[in-house]
Amino acid sequence: MENTFNDIQLSTHFKLSEFLNLGQHPDNLPTPQVVFNLKYGCMFLLEPARRGVGPIIINSGYRNEAYNRQVGGVRNSQHLLGEAADIRPKDPQQFQHLVDFLRNCPYTDQLLTGPDWLHISWTPFAQPRHFIRLGYYK
Ligand SMILES: [Zn+2]
């Protein structure tokens, strides 16, 4: 069967496909609402962060229910809405700069960091909570 997925550019440096992991999860296709939410995150968080730290790798972005269950994500995960991403800088030396940028960004909803990657979320339809936990993931 022909692949009918149409990739789109969410912002200057981020494409929709980077947030879907379709290689491992071919059914992980977003709704238009999810695409909108991902685009919001790119415009207000990821693209500005990239200007400071260089290329950013998306480990995991949008997850449908099945994918989220498979990776043990929490039931109300913002990944289900396209309102979160687990990311790392391509250059590991830039990790602290990335953390510093996001903890100071007014659009940050949740920032939970691990040793060399972090979870960042955003809320296009609500006031961001600005909940920061450094070293949350061991
Ligand atoms: Zn996450």
mmCIF file of N, CA and C and ligand atoms in Angstrom:
data_model
loop_
_atom_site.group_PDB
_atom_site.id
_atom_site.type_symbol
_atom_site.label_atom_id
_atom_site.label_comp_id
_atom_site.label_asym_id
_atom_site.label_seq_id
_atom_site.Cartn_x
_atom_site.Cartn_y
_atom_site.Cartn_z
ATOM 1 N N MET A 1 0.841 -1.203 0.000
ATOM 2 C CA MET A 1 0.000 0.000 0.000
ATOM 3 C C MET A 1 0.874 1.251 0.000
ATOM 4 N N GLU A 2 0.441 2.217 -0.713
ATOM 5 C CA GLU A 2 1.194 3.463 -0.789
ATOM 6 C C GLU A 2 1.094 4.232 0.519
ATOM 7 N N ASN A 3 2.192 4.819 0.919
ATOM 8 C CA ASN A 3 2.188 5.630 2.133
ATOM 9 C C ASN A 3 1.545 6.980 1.826
ATOM 10 N N THR A 4 0.442 7.272 2.489
ATOM 11 C CA THR A 4 -0.294 8.504 2.185
ATOM 12 C C THR A 4 0.061 9.636 3.135
ATOM 13 N N PHE A 5 1.045 9.385 4.010
ATOM 14 C CA PHE A 5 1.427 10.427 4.957
ATOM 15 C C PHE A 5 2.115 11.583 4.242
ATOM 16 N N ASN A 6 1.630 12.790 4.460
ATOM 17 C CA ASN A 6 2.265 13.981 3.913
ATOM 18 C C ASN A 6 2.991 14.726 5.021
ATOM 19 N N ASP A 7 4.295 14.753 4.904
ATOM 20 C CA ASP A 7 5.073 15.472 5.911
ATOM 21 C C ASP A 7 4.857 16.976 5.712
ATOM 22 N N ILE A 8 4.876 17.733 6.779
ATOM 23 C CA ILE A 8 4.794 19.188 6.644
ATOM 24 C C ILE A 8 5.833 19.855 7.531
ATOM 25 N N GLN A 9 6.189 21.048 7.162
ATOM 26 C CA GLN A 9 7.145 21.842 7.918
ATOM 27 C C GLN A 9 6.365 22.567 9.016
ATOM 28 N N LEU A 10 6.700 22.302 10.271
ATOM 29 C CA LEU A 10 5.989 22.947 11.383
ATOM 30 C C LEU A 10 6.567 24.334 11.676
ATOM 31 N N SER A 11 7.881 24.435 11.519
ATOM 32 C CA SER A 11 8.571 25.721 11.657
ATOM 33 C C SER A 11 9.840 25.606 10.820
ATOM 34 N N THR A 12 10.661 26.639 10.833
ATOM 35 C CA THR A 12 11.806 26.672 9.916
ATOM 36 C C THR A 12 12.627 25.383 9.958
ATOM 37 N N HIS A 13 12.893 24.858 11.167
ATOM 38 C CA HIS A 13 13.793 23.713 11.277
ATOM 39 C C HIS A 13 13.137 22.419 11.745
ATOM 40 N N PHE A 14 11.837 22.407 11.923
ATOM 41 C CA PHE A 14 11.192 21.188 12.435
ATOM 42 C C PHE A 14 10.085 20.721 11.501
ATOM 43 N N LYS A 15 10.145 19.412 11.215
ATOM 44 C CA LYS A 15 9.124 18.795 10.370
ATOM 45 C C LYS A 15 8.228 17.906 11.224
ATOM 46 N N LEU A 16 6.987 17.785 10.785
ATOM 47 C CA LEU A 16 6.025 16.942 11.495
ATOM 48 C C LEU A 16 6.568 15.529 11.729
ATOM 49 N N SER A 17 7.210 14.951 10.727
ATOM 50 C CA SER A 17 7.669 13.553 10.837
ATOM 51 C C SER A 17 8.630 13.342 12.010
ATOM 52 N N GLU A 18 9.353 14.381 12.395
ATOM 53 C CA GLU A 18 10.298 14.240 13.513
ATOM 54 C C GLU A 18 9.588 13.968 14.835
ATOM 55 N N PHE A 19 8.299 14.269 14.903
ATOM 56 C CA PHE A 19 7.537 14.137 16.146
ATOM 57 C C PHE A 19 6.701 12.866 16.199
ATOM 58 N N LEU A 20 6.776 12.022 15.173
ATOM 59 C CA LEU A 20 5.828 10.905 15.066
ATOM 60 C C LEU A 20 6.440 9.518 15.242
ATOM 61 N N ASN A 21 7.727 9.363 15.028
ATOM 62 C CA ASN A 21 8.363 8.037 15.111
ATOM 63 C C ASN A 21 7.606 6.988 14.287
ATOM 64 N N LEU A 22 7.281 7.359 13.068
ATOM 65 C CA LEU A 22 6.492 6.445 12.223
ATOM 66 C C LEU A 22 7.274 5.183 11.856
ATOM 67 N N GLY A 23 8.601 5.239 11.930
ATOM 68 C CA GLY A 23 9.405 4.048 11.671
ATOM 69 C C GLY A 23 9.033 2.900 12.596
ATOM 70 N N GLN A 24 8.948 3.191 13.892
ATOM 71 C CA GLN A 24 8.577 2.166 14.874
ATOM 72 C C GLN A 24 7.067 2.122 15.128
ATOM 73 N N HIS A 25 6.364 3.220 14.839
ATOM 74 C CA HIS A 25 4.937 3.301 15.164
ATOM 75 C C HIS A 25 4.163 3.846 13.958
ATOM 76 N N PRO A 26 3.987 2.990 12.950
ATOM 77 C CA PRO A 26 3.384 3.454 11.681
ATOM 78 C C PRO A 26 1.957 3.980 11.835
ATOM 79 N N ASP A 27 1.273 3.605 12.919
ATOM 80 C CA ASP A 27 -0.104 4.068 13.104
ATOM 81 C C ASP A 27 -0.185 5.379 13.874
ATOM 82 N N ASN A 28 0.967 5.940 14.213
ATOM 83 C CA ASN A 28 0.982 7.125 15.079
ATOM 84 C C ASN A 28 0.734 8.405 14.275
ATOM 85 N N LEU A 29 -0.454 8.495 13.680
ATOM 86 C CA LEU A 29 -0.773 9.634 12.818
ATOM 87 C C LEU A 29 -1.573 10.683 13.590
ATOM 88 N N PRO A 30 -1.208 11.952 13.440
ATOM 89 C CA PRO A 30 -1.827 13.009 14.250
ATOM 90 C C PRO A 30 -3.131 13.522 13.665
ATOM 91 N N THR A 31 -3.993 14.032 14.511
ATOM 92 C CA THR A 31 -5.174 14.770 14.068
ATOM 93 C C THR A 31 -4.728 16.206 13.732
ATOM 94 N N PRO A 32 -5.569 16.956 13.033
ATOM 95 C CA PRO A 32 -5.237 18.369 12.772
ATOM 96 C C PRO A 32 -4.996 19.149 14.062
ATOM 97 N N GLN A 33 -5.736 18.831 15.115
ATOM 98 C CA GLN A 33 -5.528 19.509 16.399
ATOM 99 C C GLN A 33 -4.129 19.235 16.941
ATOM 100 N N VAL A 34 -3.695 17.978 16.842
ATOM 101 C CA VAL A 34 -2.352 17.619 17.301
ATOM 102 C C VAL A 34 -1.299 18.364 16.483
ATOM 103 N N VAL A 35 -1.493 18.450 15.185
ATOM 104 C CA VAL A 35 -0.547 19.179 14.332
ATOM 105 C C VAL A 35 -0.472 20.642 14.767
ATOM 106 N N PHE A 36 -1.612 21.233 15.043
ATOM 107 C CA PHE A 36 -1.633 22.615 15.518
ATOM 108 C C PHE A 36 -0.827 22.745 16.807
ATOM 109 N N ASN A 37 -1.057 21.828 17.747
ATOM 110 C CA ASN A 37 -0.372 21.899 19.047
ATOM 111 C C ASN A 37 1.137 21.733 18.889
ATOM 112 N N LEU A 38 1.556 20.812 18.020
ATOM 113 C CA LEU A 38 2.988 20.620 17.768
ATOM 114 C C LEU A 38 3.591 21.886 17.173
ATOM 115 N N LYS A 39 2.845 22.484 16.284
ATOM 116 C CA LYS A 39 3.328 23.700 15.640
ATOM 117 C C LYS A 39 3.509 24.826 16.664
ATOM 118 N N TYR A 40 2.600 24.901 17.606
ATOM 119 C CA TYR A 40 2.700 25.886 18.681
ATOM 120 C C TYR A 40 4.001 25.682 19.456
ATOM 121 N N GLY A 41 4.292 24.424 19.805
ATOM 122 C CA GLY A 41 5.527 24.124 20.543
ATOM 123 C C GLY A 41 6.764 24.489 19.751
ATOM 124 N N CYS A 42 6.729 24.225 18.453
ATOM 125 C CA CYS A 42 7.875 24.577 17.596
ATOM 126 C C CYS A 42 8.073 26.079 17.549
ATOM 127 N N MET A 43 6.981 26.805 17.364
ATOM 128 C CA MET A 43 7.102 28.248 17.179
ATOM 129 C C MET A 43 7.548 28.972 18.431
ATOM 130 N N PHE A 44 7.029 28.529 19.592
ATOM 131 C CA PHE A 44 7.264 29.306 20.816
ATOM 132 C C PHE A 44 8.357 28.741 21.710
ATOM 133 N N LEU A 45 8.730 27.469 21.521
ATOM 134 C CA LEU A 45 9.745 26.871 22.384
ATOM 135 C C LEU A 45 10.924 26.290 21.603
ATOM 136 N N LEU A 46 10.630 25.367 20.706
ATOM 137 C CA LEU A 46 11.721 24.600 20.102
ATOM 138 C C LEU A 46 12.542 25.420 19.118
ATOM 139 N N GLU A 47 11.867 26.183 18.306
ATOM 140 C CA GLU A 47 12.596 26.999 17.322
ATOM 141 C C GLU A 47 13.439 28.075 18.021
ATOM 142 N N PRO A 48 12.881 28.811 18.989
ATOM 143 C CA PRO A 48 13.712 29.767 19.731
ATOM 144 C C PRO A 48 14.860 29.078 20.465
ATOM 145 N N ALA A 49 14.628 27.899 21.036
ATOM 146 C CA ALA A 49 15.699 27.175 21.737
ATOM 147 C C ALA A 49 16.796 26.794 20.754
ATOM 148 N N ARG A 50 16.393 26.365 19.579
ATOM 149 C CA ARG A 50 17.365 25.961 18.556
ATOM 150 C C ARG A 50 18.288 27.102 18.145
ATOM 151 N N ARG A 51 17.750 28.307 18.174
ATOM 152 C CA ARG A 51 18.593 29.463 17.822
ATOM 153 C C ARG A 51 19.762 29.589 18.784
ATOM 154 N N GLY A 52 19.557 29.149 20.038
ATOM 155 C CA GLY A 52 20.622 29.241 21.025
ATOM 156 C C GLY A 52 21.551 28.044 21.057
ATOM 157 N N VAL A 53 21.027 26.857 20.844
ATOM 158 C CA VAL A 53 21.826 25.640 21.096
ATOM 159 C C VAL A 53 22.103 24.806 19.850
ATOM 160 N N GLY A 54 21.615 25.228 18.705
ATOM 161 C CA GLY A 54 21.840 24.436 17.505
ATOM 162 C C GLY A 54 20.807 23.326 17.368
ATOM 163 N N PRO A 55 21.061 22.390 16.445
ATOM 164 C CA PRO A 55 20.068 21.357 16.134
ATOM 165 C C PRO A 55 19.586 20.582 17.365
ATOM 166 N N ILE A 56 18.295 20.301 17.381
ATOM 167 C CA ILE A 56 17.657 19.586 18.492
ATOM 168 C C ILE A 56 17.057 18.295 17.938
ATOM 169 N N ILE A 57 17.306 17.209 18.664
ATOM 170 C CA ILE A 57 16.776 15.904 18.257
ATOM 171 C C ILE A 57 15.535 15.587 19.084
ATOM 172 N N ILE A 58 14.476 15.201 18.392
ATOM 173 C CA ILE A 58 13.224 14.845 19.071
ATOM 174 C C ILE A 58 13.230 13.330 19.303
ATOM 175 N N ASN A 59 13.390 12.910 20.549
ATOM 176 C CA ASN A 59 13.329 11.466 20.841
ATOM 177 C C ASN A 59 11.899 10.967 20.710
ATOM 178 N N SER A 60 10.954 11.760 21.179
ATOM 179 C CA SER A 60 9.554 11.368 21.176
ATOM 180 C C SER A 60 8.714 12.632 21.240
ATOM 181 N N GLY A 61 7.711 12.728 20.367
ATOM 182 C CA GLY A 61 6.852 13.904 20.370
ATOM 183 C C GLY A 61 5.414 13.480 20.604
ATOM 184 N N TYR A 62 4.633 13.453 19.537
ATOM 185 C CA TYR A 62 3.243 12.982 19.648
ATOM 186 C C TYR A 62 3.220 11.467 19.850
ATOM 187 N N ARG A 63 2.334 10.997 20.731
ATOM 188 C CA ARG A 63 2.093 9.553 20.901
ATOM 189 C C ARG A 63 0.597 9.298 20.960
ATOM 190 N N ASN A 64 0.115 8.402 20.114
ATOM 191 C CA ASN A 64 -1.273 7.974 20.276
ATOM 192 C C ASN A 64 -1.366 7.038 21.485
ATOM 193 N N GLU A 65 -2.574 6.621 21.833
ATOM 194 C CA GLU A 65 -2.801 5.828 23.050
ATOM 195 C C GLU A 65 -1.930 4.578 23.082
ATOM 196 N N ALA A 66 -1.898 3.853 21.964
ATOM 197 C CA ALA A 66 -1.174 2.578 21.933
ATOM 198 C C ALA A 66 0.328 2.798 22.143
ATOM 199 N N TYR A 67 0.868 3.762 21.454
ATOM 200 C CA TYR A 67 2.290 4.092 21.549
ATOM 201 C C TYR A 67 2.606 4.549 22.973
ATOM 202 N N ASN A 68 1.759 5.404 23.521
ATOM 203 C CA ASN A 68 2.000 5.917 24.868
ATOM 204 C C ASN A 68 1.982 4.782 25.892
ATOM 205 N N ARG A 69 1.062 3.840 25.732
ATOM 206 C CA ARG A 69 0.976 2.684 26.625
ATOM 207 C C ARG A 69 2.248 1.851 26.520
ATOM 208 N N GLN A 70 2.682 1.632 25.269
ATOM 209 C CA GLN A 70 3.884 0.812 25.026
ATOM 210 C C GLN A 70 5.115 1.348 25.736
ATOM 211 N N VAL A 71 5.253 2.667 25.781
ATOM 212 C CA VAL A 71 6.459 3.233 26.393
ATOM 213 C C VAL A 71 6.228 3.572 27.866
ATOM 214 N N GLY A 72 5.080 3.132 28.414
ATOM 215 C CA GLY A 72 4.816 3.357 29.832
ATOM 216 C C GLY A 72 4.534 4.802 30.180
ATOM 217 N N GLY A 73 4.034 5.577 29.217
ATOM 218 C CA GLY A 73 3.693 6.983 29.490
ATOM 219 C C GLY A 73 2.478 7.070 30.417
ATOM 220 N N VAL A 74 2.404 8.149 31.182
ATOM 221 C CA VAL A 74 1.261 8.316 32.083
ATOM 222 C C VAL A 74 -0.015 8.490 31.270
ATOM 223 N N ARG A 75 -1.157 8.152 31.879
ATOM 224 C CA ARG A 75 -2.424 8.070 31.165
ATOM 225 C C ARG A 75 -2.858 9.434 30.603
ATOM 226 N N ASN A 76 -2.552 10.494 31.342
ATOM 227 C CA ASN A 76 -2.948 11.832 30.884
ATOM 228 C C ASN A 76 -1.762 12.594 30.271
ATOM 229 N N SER A 77 -0.827 11.843 29.718
ATOM 230 C CA SER A 77 0.397 12.452 29.169
ATOM 231 C C SER A 77 0.080 13.535 28.141
ATOM 232 N N GLN A 78 0.821 14.627 28.214
ATOM 233 C CA GLN A 78 0.652 15.684 27.215
ATOM 234 C C GLN A 78 1.158 15.253 25.840
ATOM 235 N N HIS A 79 1.957 14.181 25.808
ATOM 236 C CA HIS A 79 2.369 13.629 24.506
ATOM 237 C C HIS A 79 1.150 13.193 23.687
ATOM 238 N N LEU A 80 0.075 12.798 24.355
ATOM 239 C CA LEU A 80 -1.149 12.350 23.662
ATOM 240 C C LEU A 80 -1.811 13.488 22.901
ATOM 241 N N LEU A 81 -1.513 14.724 23.288
ATOM 242 C CA LEU A 81 -2.151 15.900 22.694
ATOM 243 C C LEU A 81 -1.230 16.641 21.725
ATOM 244 N N GLY A 82 0.017 16.190 21.633
ATOM 245 C CA GLY A 82 0.982 16.959 20.852
ATOM 246 C C GLY A 82 1.427 18.203 21.605
ATOM 247 N N GLU A 83 1.362 18.143 22.925
ATOM 248 C CA GLU A 83 1.758 19.283 23.751
ATOM 249 C C GLU A 83 3.043 19.003 24.526
ATOM 250 N N ALA A 84 3.846 18.048 24.078
ATOM 251 C CA ALA A 84 5.090 17.726 24.784
ATOM 252 C C ALA A 84 6.061 17.049 23.835
ATOM 253 N N ALA A 85 7.326 17.141 24.193
ATOM 254 C CA ALA A 85 8.359 16.423 23.446
ATOM 255 C C ALA A 85 9.511 16.085 24.385
ATOM 256 N N ASP A 86 10.113 14.936 24.148
ATOM 257 C CA ASP A 86 11.347 14.550 24.834
ATOM 258 C C ASP A 86 12.470 14.838 23.848
ATOM 259 N N ILE A 87 13.394 15.700 24.256
ATOM 260 C CA ILE A 87 14.378 16.219 23.302
ATOM 261 C C ILE A 87 15.784 16.202 23.879
ATOM 262 N N ARG A 88 16.747 16.316 22.991
ATOM 263 C CA ARG A 88 18.139 16.511 23.404
ATOM 264 C C ARG A 88 18.848 17.330 22.334
ATOM 265 N N PRO A 89 19.866 18.098 22.715
ATOM 266 C CA PRO A 89 20.609 18.829 21.688
ATOM 267 C C PRO A 89 21.483 17.858 20.915
ATOM 268 N N LYS A 90 21.652 18.103 19.644
ATOM 269 C CA LYS A 90 22.524 17.243 18.838
ATOM 270 C C LYS A 90 23.940 17.277 19.417
ATOM 271 N N ASP A 91 24.364 18.453 19.843
ATOM 272 C CA ASP A 91 25.662 18.594 20.510
ATOM 273 C C ASP A 91 25.443 18.442 22.014
ATOM 274 N N PRO A 92 25.897 17.318 22.608
ATOM 275 C CA PRO A 92 25.647 17.076 24.042
ATOM 276 C C PRO A 92 26.174 18.200 24.936
ATOM 277 N N GLN A 93 27.181 18.905 24.468
ATOM 278 C CA GLN A 93 27.759 20.015 25.251
ATOM 279 C C GLN A 93 26.760 21.148 25.475
ATOM 280 N N GLN A 94 25.712 21.171 24.652
ATOM 281 C CA GLN A 94 24.722 22.258 24.726
ATOM 282 C C GLN A 94 23.571 21.946 25.675
ATOM 283 N N PHE A 95 23.639 20.786 26.348
ATOM 284 C CA PHE A 95 22.486 20.365 27.158
ATOM 285 C C PHE A 95 22.106 21.404 28.216
ATOM 286 N N GLN A 96 23.096 21.872 28.981
ATOM 287 C CA GLN A 96 22.796 22.829 30.044
ATOM 288 C C GLN A 96 22.231 24.141 29.468
ATOM 289 N N HIS A 97 22.743 24.547 28.324
ATOM 290 C CA HIS A 97 22.203 25.754 27.682
ATOM 291 C C HIS A 97 20.739 25.565 27.311
ATOM 292 N N LEU A 98 20.423 24.366 26.840
ATOM 293 C CA LEU A 98 19.037 24.071 26.471
ATOM 294 C C LEU A 98 18.136 24.115 27.707
ATOM 295 N N VAL A 99 18.589 23.508 28.788
ATOM 296 C CA VAL A 99 17.830 23.537 30.050
ATOM 297 C C VAL A 99 17.634 24.979 30.508
ATOM 298 N N ASP A 100 18.710 25.753 30.482
ATOM 299 C CA ASP A 100 18.629 27.138 30.948
ATOM 300 C C ASP A 100 17.666 27.961 30.102
ATOM 301 N N PHE A 101 17.704 27.739 28.800
ATOM 302 C CA PHE A 101 16.776 28.475 27.936
ATOM 303 C C PHE A 101 15.328 28.137 28.296
ATOM 304 N N LEU A 102 15.038 26.855 28.420
ATOM 305 C CA LEU A 102 13.644 26.430 28.612
ATOM 306 C C LEU A 102 13.112 26.771 30.008
ATOM 307 N N ARG A 103 13.990 26.770 31.002
ATOM 308 C CA ARG A 103 13.507 27.109 32.351
ATOM 309 C C ARG A 103 13.176 28.595 32.441
ATOM 310 N N ASN A 104 13.744 29.385 31.551
ATOM 311 C CA ASN A 104 13.473 30.822 31.530
ATOM 312 C C ASN A 104 12.432 31.230 30.500
ATOM 313 N N CYS A 105 11.964 30.278 29.730
ATOM 314 C CA CYS A 105 11.025 30.603 28.655
ATOM 315 C C CYS A 105 9.607 30.715 29.220
ATOM 316 N N PRO A 106 8.899 31.808 28.935
ATOM 317 C CA PRO A 106 7.555 31.999 29.499
ATOM 318 C C PRO A 106 6.529 30.992 28.988
ATOM 319 N N TYR A 107 6.819 30.307 27.896
ATOM 320 C CA TYR A 107 5.861 29.356 27.327
ATOM 321 C C TYR A 107 6.016 27.947 27.900
ATOM 322 N N THR A 108 7.029 27.742 28.749
ATOM 323 C CA THR A 108 7.257 26.416 29.319
ATOM 324 C C THR A 108 6.145 26.044 30.293
ATOM 325 N N ASP A 109 5.495 24.914 30.044
ATOM 326 C CA ASP A 109 4.488 24.409 30.969
ATOM 327 C C ASP A 109 5.164 23.497 31.992
ATOM 328 N N GLN A 110 5.717 22.372 31.536
ATOM 329 C CA GLN A 110 6.506 21.498 32.402
ATOM 330 C C GLN A 110 7.872 21.283 31.789
ATOM 331 N N LEU A 111 8.884 21.334 32.621
ATOM 332 C CA LEU A 111 10.248 20.993 32.209
ATOM 333 C C LEU A 111 10.781 19.971 33.204
ATOM 334 N N LEU A 112 11.008 18.747 32.740
ATOM 335 C CA LEU A 112 11.523 17.666 33.582
ATOM 336 C C LEU A 112 12.796 17.165 32.917
ATOM 337 N N THR A 113 13.919 17.237 33.638
ATOM 338 C CA THR A 113 15.166 16.886 32.968
ATOM 339 C C THR A 113 15.691 15.524 33.407
ATOM 340 N N GLY A 114 16.380 14.879 32.485
ATOM 341 C CA GLY A 114 17.140 13.668 32.752
ATOM 342 C C GLY A 114 18.610 14.006 32.619
ATOM 343 N N PRO A 115 19.460 12.982 32.554
ATOM 344 C CA PRO A 115 20.905 13.232 32.475
ATOM 345 C C PRO A 115 21.348 13.905 31.169
ATOM 346 N N ASP A 116 20.727 13.547 30.050
ATOM 347 C CA ASP A 116 21.154 14.132 28.773
ATOM 348 C C ASP A 116 19.979 14.376 27.826
ATOM 349 N N TRP A 117 18.771 14.333 28.369
ATOM 350 C CA TRP A 117 17.562 14.649 27.597
ATOM 351 C C TRP A 117 16.559 15.279 28.553
ATOM 352 N N LEU A 118 15.519 15.875 28.006
ATOM 353 C CA LEU A 118 14.511 16.501 28.866
ATOM 354 C C LEU A 118 13.133 16.400 28.242
ATOM 355 N N HIS A 119 12.136 16.467 29.130
ATOM 356 C CA HIS A 119 10.726 16.519 28.730
ATOM 357 C C HIS A 119 10.286 17.972 28.830
ATOM 358 N N ILE A 120 9.743 18.478 27.739
ATOM 359 C CA ILE A 120 9.237 19.845 27.732
ATOM 360 C C ILE A 120 7.787 19.808 27.256
ATOM 361 N N SER A 121 6.920 20.582 27.926
ATOM 362 C CA SER A 121 5.530 20.634 27.470
ATOM 363 C C SER A 121 5.073 22.084 27.375
ATOM 364 N N TRP A 122 3.983 22.258 26.634
ATOM 365 C CA TRP A 122 3.412 23.588 26.394
ATOM 366 C C TRP A 122 1.901 23.468 26.388
ATOM 367 N N THR A 123 1.221 24.604 26.569
ATOM 368 C CA THR A 123 -0.246 24.591 26.676
ATOM 369 C C THR A 123 -0.828 25.705 25.818
ATOM 370 N N PRO A 124 -1.162 25.376 24.569
ATOM 371 C CA PRO A 124 -1.677 26.408 23.662
ATOM 372 C C PRO A 124 -2.980 27.049 24.158
ATOM 373 N N PHE A 125 -3.713 26.348 25.033
ATOM 374 C CA PHE A 125 -5.043 26.834 25.431
ATOM 375 C C PHE A 125 -5.160 27.131 26.914
ATOM 376 N N ALA A 126 -4.035 27.244 27.600
ATOM 377 C CA ALA A 126 -4.086 27.546 29.033
ATOM 378 C C ALA A 126 -2.810 28.268 29.430
ATOM 379 N N GLN A 127 -2.863 28.878 30.585
ATOM 380 C CA GLN A 127 -1.684 29.529 31.131
ATOM 381 C C GLN A 127 -0.649 28.451 31.482
ATOM 382 N N PRO A 128 0.609 28.587 31.006
ATOM 383 C CA PRO A 128 1.610 27.575 31.362
ATOM 384 C C PRO A 128 1.867 27.547 32.869
ATOM 385 N N ARG A 129 2.050 26.346 33.414
ATOM 386 C CA ARG A 129 2.253 26.192 34.866
ATOM 387 C C ARG A 129 3.671 26.567 35.295
ATOM 388 N N HIS A 130 4.604 26.491 34.337
ATOM 389 C CA HIS A 130 6.004 26.741 34.648
ATOM 390 C C HIS A 130 6.494 25.858 35.797
ATOM 391 N N PHE A 131 6.222 24.579 35.672
ATOM 392 C CA PHE A 131 6.616 23.561 36.659
ATOM 393 C C PHE A 131 7.952 22.982 36.235
ATOM 394 N N ILE A 132 8.990 23.264 37.023
ATOM 395 C CA ILE A 132 10.359 22.892 36.640
ATOM 396 C C ILE A 132 10.904 21.861 37.632
ATOM 397 N N ARG A 133 11.354 20.714 37.167
ATOM 398 C CA ARG A 133 12.004 19.741 38.040
ATOM 399 C C ARG A 133 13.305 19.277 37.383
ATOM 400 N N LEU A 134 14.425 19.778 37.901
ATOM 401 C CA LEU A 134 15.722 19.399 37.348
ATOM 402 C C LEU A 134 16.143 18.057 37.966
ATOM 403 N N GLY A 135 16.687 17.159 37.145
ATOM 404 C CA GLY A 135 17.077 15.840 37.639
ATOM 405 C C GLY A 135 15.899 14.933 37.945
ATOM 406 N N TYR A 136 14.768 15.189 37.314
ATOM 407 C CA TYR A 136 13.543 14.415 37.550
ATOM 408 C C TYR A 136 13.728 12.960 37.095
ATOM 409 N N TYR A 137 14.334 12.774 35.944
ATOM 410 C CA TYR A 137 14.608 11.421 35.420
ATOM 411 C C TYR A 137 16.059 11.077 35.732
ATOM 412 N N LYS A 138 16.255 9.895 36.337
ATOM 413 C CA LYS A 138 17.634 9.508 36.717
ATOM 414 C C LYS A 138 18.316 8.800 35.553
HETATM 415 ZN ZN ZN B 1 7.920 13.257 27.807
#
